[in-house]
Amino acid sequence: MSTPLKQHKDLEEQHLQENDTPKFYEFQEINHRSAKLKELMFFARIALFSVSTVVVSFFLLVLNLAPIWAFLFASLISLAITSAISSIIWSLRH
């Protein structure tokens, strides 16, 4: 006797779930210009970080800083430079 009640309940739940999801979605065009700019900024940040790390580590090694500290400080300084420049660019863009 409990089997028909359970089947009835399952059918009701299935019917409610079908009504919750829309039958179609509105087309949303992808803004290719914004996506390309984000990709460009991503690779520019990587390049800027790499170049600034090399330059800063070279400068710190010339000052006779221990290599481990020179690369550590160069990485941190380059991260700060990259973040600052990228935030400046994004603030000018918006």
Coordinates of C-alpha atoms in Angstrom, one line a residue:
M1 CA 0.0 0.0 0.0
S2 CA 2.9 2.4 0.6
T3 CA 4.3 1.8 -2.9
P4 CA 1.6 3.8 -4.7
L5 CA 1.9 6.7 -2.3
K6 CA 5.7 6.8 -2.8
Q7 CA 5.3 6.7 -6.6
H8 CA 2.8 9.5 -6.4
K9 CA 5.1 11.6 -4.3
D10 CA 8.0 10.9 -6.7
L11 CA 5.9 12.0 -9.7
E12 CA 5.0 15.3 -7.9
E13 CA 8.6 16.0 -7.1
Q14 CA 9.6 15.4 -10.7
H15 CA 6.8 17.6 -11.9
L16 CA 7.9 20.4 -9.6
Q17 CA 11.6 20.1 -10.6
E18 CA 10.6 20.4 -14.3
N19 CA 8.7 23.6 -13.6
D20 CA 11.6 25.1 -11.7
T21 CA 14.0 25.1 -14.7
P22 CA 13.3 27.5 -17.5
K23 CA 12.7 26.0 -20.9
F24 CA 15.1 28.5 -22.6
Y25 CA 17.7 31.0 -21.8
E26 CA 18.2 34.4 -23.3
F27 CA 21.2 34.8 -25.5
Q28 CA 24.0 36.8 -23.9
E29 CA 26.6 37.9 -26.3
I30 CA 30.2 37.4 -25.1
N31 CA 32.2 40.6 -24.9
H32 CA 35.2 39.5 -26.9
R33 CA 37.0 42.8 -26.4
S34 CA 36.9 42.6 -22.6
A35 CA 37.9 38.9 -22.7
K36 CA 40.9 39.6 -24.9
L37 CA 41.9 42.5 -22.7
K38 CA 41.8 40.3 -19.6
E39 CA 44.0 37.7 -21.4
L40 CA 46.4 40.4 -22.5
M41 CA 46.6 41.7 -18.9
F42 CA 47.2 38.3 -17.5
F43 CA 50.2 37.6 -19.8
A44 CA 51.5 41.2 -19.4
R45 CA 51.5 40.7 -15.6
I46 CA 53.4 37.5 -16.0
A47 CA 56.0 39.1 -18.3
L48 CA 56.3 42.2 -16.0
F49 CA 56.8 40.0 -12.9
S50 CA 59.5 38.0 -14.7
V51 CA 61.4 40.9 -16.0
S52 CA 61.2 42.9 -12.8
T53 CA 62.3 39.9 -10.8
V54 CA 65.4 39.5 -12.9
V55 CA 66.3 43.2 -12.8
V56 CA 65.7 43.6 -9.1
S57 CA 67.6 40.3 -8.2
F58 CA 70.5 41.4 -10.4
F59 CA 70.6 44.8 -8.6
L60 CA 70.5 43.1 -5.2
L61 CA 73.2 40.6 -6.2
V62 CA 75.4 43.5 -7.3
L63 CA 75.0 44.9 -3.8
N64 CA 76.5 41.6 -2.5
L65 CA 73.3 40.4 -0.8
A66 CA 73.2 36.7 -0.2
P67 CA 71.6 34.9 -3.3
I68 CA 68.7 33.4 -1.2
W69 CA 67.8 36.7 0.2
A70 CA 68.3 38.5 -3.1
F71 CA 65.8 36.2 -4.9
L72 CA 63.3 36.3 -2.0
F73 CA 63.3 40.1 -1.8
A74 CA 63.3 40.4 -5.6
S75 CA 60.2 38.2 -5.8
L76 CA 58.4 40.2 -3.1
I77 CA 59.4 43.5 -4.7
S78 CA 58.4 42.3 -8.1
L79 CA 55.0 41.2 -6.8
A80 CA 54.4 44.6 -5.3
I81 CA 55.5 46.3 -8.6
T82 CA 53.2 44.1 -10.7
S83 CA 50.3 44.5 -8.4
A84 CA 50.7 48.3 -8.2
I85 CA 51.0 48.7 -12.0
S86 CA 48.1 46.4 -12.7
S87 CA 45.8 48.2 -10.2
I88 CA 46.8 51.5 -11.7
I89 CA 45.9 50.2 -15.2
W90 CA 42.6 48.8 -14.1
S91 CA 41.7 52.0 -12.3
L92 CA 42.4 54.0 -15.4
R93 CA 40.3 51.5 -17.5
H94 CA 37.2 51.9 -15.4

